[in-house]
mmCIF file of C-alpha atoms in Angstrom:
data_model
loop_
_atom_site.group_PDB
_atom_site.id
_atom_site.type_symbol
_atom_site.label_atom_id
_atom_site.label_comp_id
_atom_site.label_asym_id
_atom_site.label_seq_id
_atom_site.Cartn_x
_atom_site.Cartn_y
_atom_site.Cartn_z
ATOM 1 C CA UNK W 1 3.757 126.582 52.827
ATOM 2 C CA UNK W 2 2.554 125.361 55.787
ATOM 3 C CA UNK W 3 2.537 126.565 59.277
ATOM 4 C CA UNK W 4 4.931 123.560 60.632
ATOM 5 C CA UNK W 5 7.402 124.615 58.277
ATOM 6 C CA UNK W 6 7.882 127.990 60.218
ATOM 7 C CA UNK W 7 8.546 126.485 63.764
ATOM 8 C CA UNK W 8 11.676 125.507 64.768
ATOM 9 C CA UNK W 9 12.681 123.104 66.916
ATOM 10 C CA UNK W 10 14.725 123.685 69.733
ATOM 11 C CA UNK W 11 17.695 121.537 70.118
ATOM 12 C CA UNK W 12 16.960 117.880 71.850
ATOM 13 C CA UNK W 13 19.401 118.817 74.843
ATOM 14 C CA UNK W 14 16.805 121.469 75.806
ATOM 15 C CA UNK W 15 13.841 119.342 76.085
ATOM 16 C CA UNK W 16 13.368 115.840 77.693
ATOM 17 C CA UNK W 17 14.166 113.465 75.115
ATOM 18 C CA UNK W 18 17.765 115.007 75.325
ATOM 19 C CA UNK W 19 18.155 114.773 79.215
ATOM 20 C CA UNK W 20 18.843 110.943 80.782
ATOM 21 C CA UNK W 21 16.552 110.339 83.584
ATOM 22 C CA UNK W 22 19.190 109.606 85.987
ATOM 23 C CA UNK W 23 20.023 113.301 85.466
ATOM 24 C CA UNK W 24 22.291 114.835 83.332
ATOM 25 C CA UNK W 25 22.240 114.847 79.282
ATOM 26 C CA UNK W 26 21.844 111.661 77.242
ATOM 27 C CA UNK W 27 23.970 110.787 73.962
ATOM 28 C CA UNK W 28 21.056 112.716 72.099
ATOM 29 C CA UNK W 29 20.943 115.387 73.936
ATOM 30 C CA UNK W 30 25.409 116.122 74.185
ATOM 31 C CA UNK W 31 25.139 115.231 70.100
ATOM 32 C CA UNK W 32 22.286 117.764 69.907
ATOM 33 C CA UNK W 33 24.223 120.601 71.980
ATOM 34 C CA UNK W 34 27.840 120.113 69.837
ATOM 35 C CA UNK W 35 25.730 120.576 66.646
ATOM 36 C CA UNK W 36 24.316 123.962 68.089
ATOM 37 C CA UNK W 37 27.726 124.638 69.741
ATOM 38 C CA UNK W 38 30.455 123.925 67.342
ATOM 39 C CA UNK W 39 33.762 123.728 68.718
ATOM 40 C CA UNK W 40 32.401 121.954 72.314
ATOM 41 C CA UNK W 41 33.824 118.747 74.002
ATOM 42 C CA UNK W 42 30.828 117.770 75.959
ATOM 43 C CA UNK W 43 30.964 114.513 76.705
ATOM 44 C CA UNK W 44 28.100 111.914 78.319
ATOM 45 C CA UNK W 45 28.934 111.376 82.008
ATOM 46 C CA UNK W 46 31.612 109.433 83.777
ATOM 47 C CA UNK W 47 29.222 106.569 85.269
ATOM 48 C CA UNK W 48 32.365 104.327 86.102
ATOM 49 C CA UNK W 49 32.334 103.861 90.045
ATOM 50 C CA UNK W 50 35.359 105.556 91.380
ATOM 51 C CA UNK W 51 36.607 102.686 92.888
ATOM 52 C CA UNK W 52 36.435 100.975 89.419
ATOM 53 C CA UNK W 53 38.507 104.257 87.702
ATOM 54 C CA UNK W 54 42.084 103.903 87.616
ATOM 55 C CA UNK W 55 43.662 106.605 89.553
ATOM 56 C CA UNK W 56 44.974 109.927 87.375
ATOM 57 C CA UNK W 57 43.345 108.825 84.476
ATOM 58 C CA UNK W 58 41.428 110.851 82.345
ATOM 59 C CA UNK W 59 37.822 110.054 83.385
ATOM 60 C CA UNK W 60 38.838 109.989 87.036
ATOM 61 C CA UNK W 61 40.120 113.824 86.523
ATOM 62 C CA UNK W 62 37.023 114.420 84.900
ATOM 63 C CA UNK W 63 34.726 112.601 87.642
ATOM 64 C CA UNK W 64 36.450 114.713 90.190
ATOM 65 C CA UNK W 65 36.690 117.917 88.878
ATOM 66 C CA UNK W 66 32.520 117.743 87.827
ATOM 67 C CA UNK W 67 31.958 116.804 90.951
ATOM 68 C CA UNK W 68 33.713 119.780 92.950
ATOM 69 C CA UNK W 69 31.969 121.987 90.310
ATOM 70 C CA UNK W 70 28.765 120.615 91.062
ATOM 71 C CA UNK W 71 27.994 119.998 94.558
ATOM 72 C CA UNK W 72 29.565 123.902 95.004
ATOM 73 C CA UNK W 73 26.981 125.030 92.897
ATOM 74 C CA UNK W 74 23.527 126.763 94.667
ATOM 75 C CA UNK W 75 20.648 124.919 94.611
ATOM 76 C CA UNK W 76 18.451 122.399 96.247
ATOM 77 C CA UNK W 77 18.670 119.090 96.491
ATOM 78 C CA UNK W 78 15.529 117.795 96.831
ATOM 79 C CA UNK W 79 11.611 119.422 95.093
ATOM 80 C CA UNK W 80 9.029 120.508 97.460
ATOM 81 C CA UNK W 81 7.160 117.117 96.621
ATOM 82 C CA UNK W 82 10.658 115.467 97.945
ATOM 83 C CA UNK W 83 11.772 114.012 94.843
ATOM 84 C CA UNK W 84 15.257 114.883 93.719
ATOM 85 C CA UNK W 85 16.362 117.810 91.525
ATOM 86 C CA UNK W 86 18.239 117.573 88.828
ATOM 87 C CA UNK W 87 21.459 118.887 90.540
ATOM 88 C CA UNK W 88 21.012 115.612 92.857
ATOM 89 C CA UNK W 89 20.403 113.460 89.985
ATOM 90 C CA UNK W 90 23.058 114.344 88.231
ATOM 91 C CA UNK W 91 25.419 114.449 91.416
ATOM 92 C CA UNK W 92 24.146 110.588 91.886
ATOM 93 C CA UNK W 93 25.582 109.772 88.274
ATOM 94 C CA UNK W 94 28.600 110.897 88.606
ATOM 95 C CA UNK W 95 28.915 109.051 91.652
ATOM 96 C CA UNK W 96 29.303 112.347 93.538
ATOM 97 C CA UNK W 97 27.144 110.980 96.287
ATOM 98 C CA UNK W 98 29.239 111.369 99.338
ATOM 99 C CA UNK W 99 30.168 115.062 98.108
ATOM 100 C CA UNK W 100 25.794 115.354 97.985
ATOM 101 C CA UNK W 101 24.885 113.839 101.424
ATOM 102 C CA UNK W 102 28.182 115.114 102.784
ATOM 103 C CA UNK W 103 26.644 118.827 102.227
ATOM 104 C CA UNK W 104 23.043 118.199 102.041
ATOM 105 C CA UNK W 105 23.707 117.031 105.881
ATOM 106 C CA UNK W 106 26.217 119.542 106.912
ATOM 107 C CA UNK W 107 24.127 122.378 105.366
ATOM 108 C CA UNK W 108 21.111 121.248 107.280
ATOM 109 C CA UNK W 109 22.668 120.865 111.016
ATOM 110 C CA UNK W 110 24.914 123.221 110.697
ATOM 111 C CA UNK W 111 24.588 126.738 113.155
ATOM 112 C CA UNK W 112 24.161 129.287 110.693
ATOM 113 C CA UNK W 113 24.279 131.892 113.261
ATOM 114 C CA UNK W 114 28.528 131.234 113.080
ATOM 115 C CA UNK W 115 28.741 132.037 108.965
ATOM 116 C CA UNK W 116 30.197 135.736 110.649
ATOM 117 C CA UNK W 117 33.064 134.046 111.779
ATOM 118 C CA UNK W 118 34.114 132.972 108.336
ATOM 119 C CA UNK W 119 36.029 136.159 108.072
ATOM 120 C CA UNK W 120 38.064 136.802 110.937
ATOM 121 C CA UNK W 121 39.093 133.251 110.590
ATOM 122 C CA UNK W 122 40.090 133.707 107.292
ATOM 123 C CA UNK W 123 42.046 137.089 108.219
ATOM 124 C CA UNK W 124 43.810 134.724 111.166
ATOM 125 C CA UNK W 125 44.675 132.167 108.418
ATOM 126 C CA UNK W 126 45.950 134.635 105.815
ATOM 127 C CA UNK W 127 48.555 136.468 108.840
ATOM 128 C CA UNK W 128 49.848 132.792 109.653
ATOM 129 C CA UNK W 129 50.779 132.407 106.438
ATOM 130 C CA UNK W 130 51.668 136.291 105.541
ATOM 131 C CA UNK W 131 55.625 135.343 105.261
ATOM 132 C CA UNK W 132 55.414 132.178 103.135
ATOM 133 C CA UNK W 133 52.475 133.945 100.577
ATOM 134 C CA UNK W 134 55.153 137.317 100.459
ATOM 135 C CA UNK W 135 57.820 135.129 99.588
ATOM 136 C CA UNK W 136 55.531 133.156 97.117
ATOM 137 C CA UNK W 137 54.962 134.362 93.643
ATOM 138 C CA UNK W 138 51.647 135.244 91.929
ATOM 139 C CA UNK W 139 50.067 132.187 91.285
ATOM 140 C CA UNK W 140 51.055 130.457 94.425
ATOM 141 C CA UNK W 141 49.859 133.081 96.482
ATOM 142 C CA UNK W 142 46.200 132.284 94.690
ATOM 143 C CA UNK W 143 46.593 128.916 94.741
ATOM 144 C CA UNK W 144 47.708 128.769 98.576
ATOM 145 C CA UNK W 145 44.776 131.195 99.062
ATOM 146 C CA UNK W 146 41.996 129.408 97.540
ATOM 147 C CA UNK W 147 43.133 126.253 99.280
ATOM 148 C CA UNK W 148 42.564 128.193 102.994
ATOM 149 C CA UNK W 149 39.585 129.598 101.356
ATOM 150 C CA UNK W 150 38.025 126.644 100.306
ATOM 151 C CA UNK W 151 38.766 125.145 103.737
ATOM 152 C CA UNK W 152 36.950 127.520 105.023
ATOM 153 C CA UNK W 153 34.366 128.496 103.259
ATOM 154 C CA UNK W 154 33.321 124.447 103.520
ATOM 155 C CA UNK W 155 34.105 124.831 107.349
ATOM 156 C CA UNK W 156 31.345 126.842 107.612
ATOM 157 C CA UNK W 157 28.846 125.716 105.103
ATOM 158 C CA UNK W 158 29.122 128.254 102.429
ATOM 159 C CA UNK W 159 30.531 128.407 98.713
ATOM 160 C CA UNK W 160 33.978 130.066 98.297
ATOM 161 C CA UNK W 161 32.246 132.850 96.478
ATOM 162 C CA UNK W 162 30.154 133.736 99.580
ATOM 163 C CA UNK W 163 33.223 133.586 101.632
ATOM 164 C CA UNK W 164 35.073 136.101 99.346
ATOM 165 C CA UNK W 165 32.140 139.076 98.509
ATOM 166 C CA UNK W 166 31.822 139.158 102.733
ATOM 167 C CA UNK W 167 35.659 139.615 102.620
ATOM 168 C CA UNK W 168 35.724 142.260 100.073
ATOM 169 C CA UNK W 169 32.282 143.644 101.708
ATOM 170 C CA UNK W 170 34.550 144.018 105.325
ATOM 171 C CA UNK W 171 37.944 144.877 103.858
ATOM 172 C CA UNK W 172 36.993 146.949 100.486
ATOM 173 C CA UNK W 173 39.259 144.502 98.852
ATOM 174 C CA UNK W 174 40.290 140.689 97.432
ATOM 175 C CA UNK W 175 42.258 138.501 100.201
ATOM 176 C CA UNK W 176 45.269 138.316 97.757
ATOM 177 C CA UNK W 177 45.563 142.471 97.889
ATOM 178 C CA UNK W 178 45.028 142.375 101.492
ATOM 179 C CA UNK W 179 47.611 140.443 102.789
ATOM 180 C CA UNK W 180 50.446 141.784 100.252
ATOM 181 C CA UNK W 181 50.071 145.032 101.132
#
């Protein structure tokens, strides 16, 4: 036998001839990862403009909801040498772009100095609200709550998830338990 014989490739979505330069995967590179993931919908990006997508339809929903994903998601936007990451690329072919500069910008002039006034603004939000989310049943009091959440947590240049470990790191406890107590 010889030696080639024992090495096995790894799949084309997990080198460069499965990733599109404009970021994200190429139709090699989803057909590659559904062969190693059976079962998987991934589908090649939604490259449509949004203004070209008719409202509701199925690759709007899936243009938008990739694109909230994605620009919450840590990372930078740009290399040290400047050029853009993959994140940005693939933010760019979604057409996610005003989501990308919209944060890129805000994260960089933003007073970071004010990110400990996410909480007590959040508490002040929650006790405006305490009557309708007691009335409210289970998954309308998450639903109401990630909505002043998210607000906030974009008010103030941070990802929801930030916003909620400095709650439960001040008040031993999830928002939702908190304010239906």
């Amino acid at each position: 036998m010889r030696a080639h014989e024992f090495i096995s490739e790894t799949a084309a979505w997990r080198r460069k001839e499965g990733k599109s330069k404009k970021g994200g995967l190429n139709a090699k590179g989803v057909a590659s990862y559904r062969r190693e993931n059976p079962g998987s919908k991934l589908q090649t990006a939604v490259t449509t403009k949004p203004s070209k997508l008719k409202a509701g339809s199925k690759d709007a929903k899936r243009r938008k909801s990739f694109c909230a994903r994605m620009s919450g998601m840590k990372g930078a936007m740009k290399k040290p040498n400047g050029e853009p990451t993959r994140k940005a690329l693939a933010l760019r072919k979604w057409h996610c772009e005003s989501v990308e500069h919209f944060v890129e910008m805000f994260v960089e002039n933003m007073d970071h100095s004010k990110d400990n006034q996410a909480v007590p603004e959040l508490k002040a939000a929650l006790l405006a609200r305490k009557d309708k989310l007691q009335s409210a049943n289970e998954d309308q009091v998450y639903d109401i709550i990630d909505s002043i959440m998210t607000r906030i947590a974009k008010s103030h240049g941070i990802s929801g998830q930030k916003l909620h470990d400095m709650w439960v790191k001040e008040y031993d406890q999830v928002p939702d338990t908190w304010i239906m107590k």
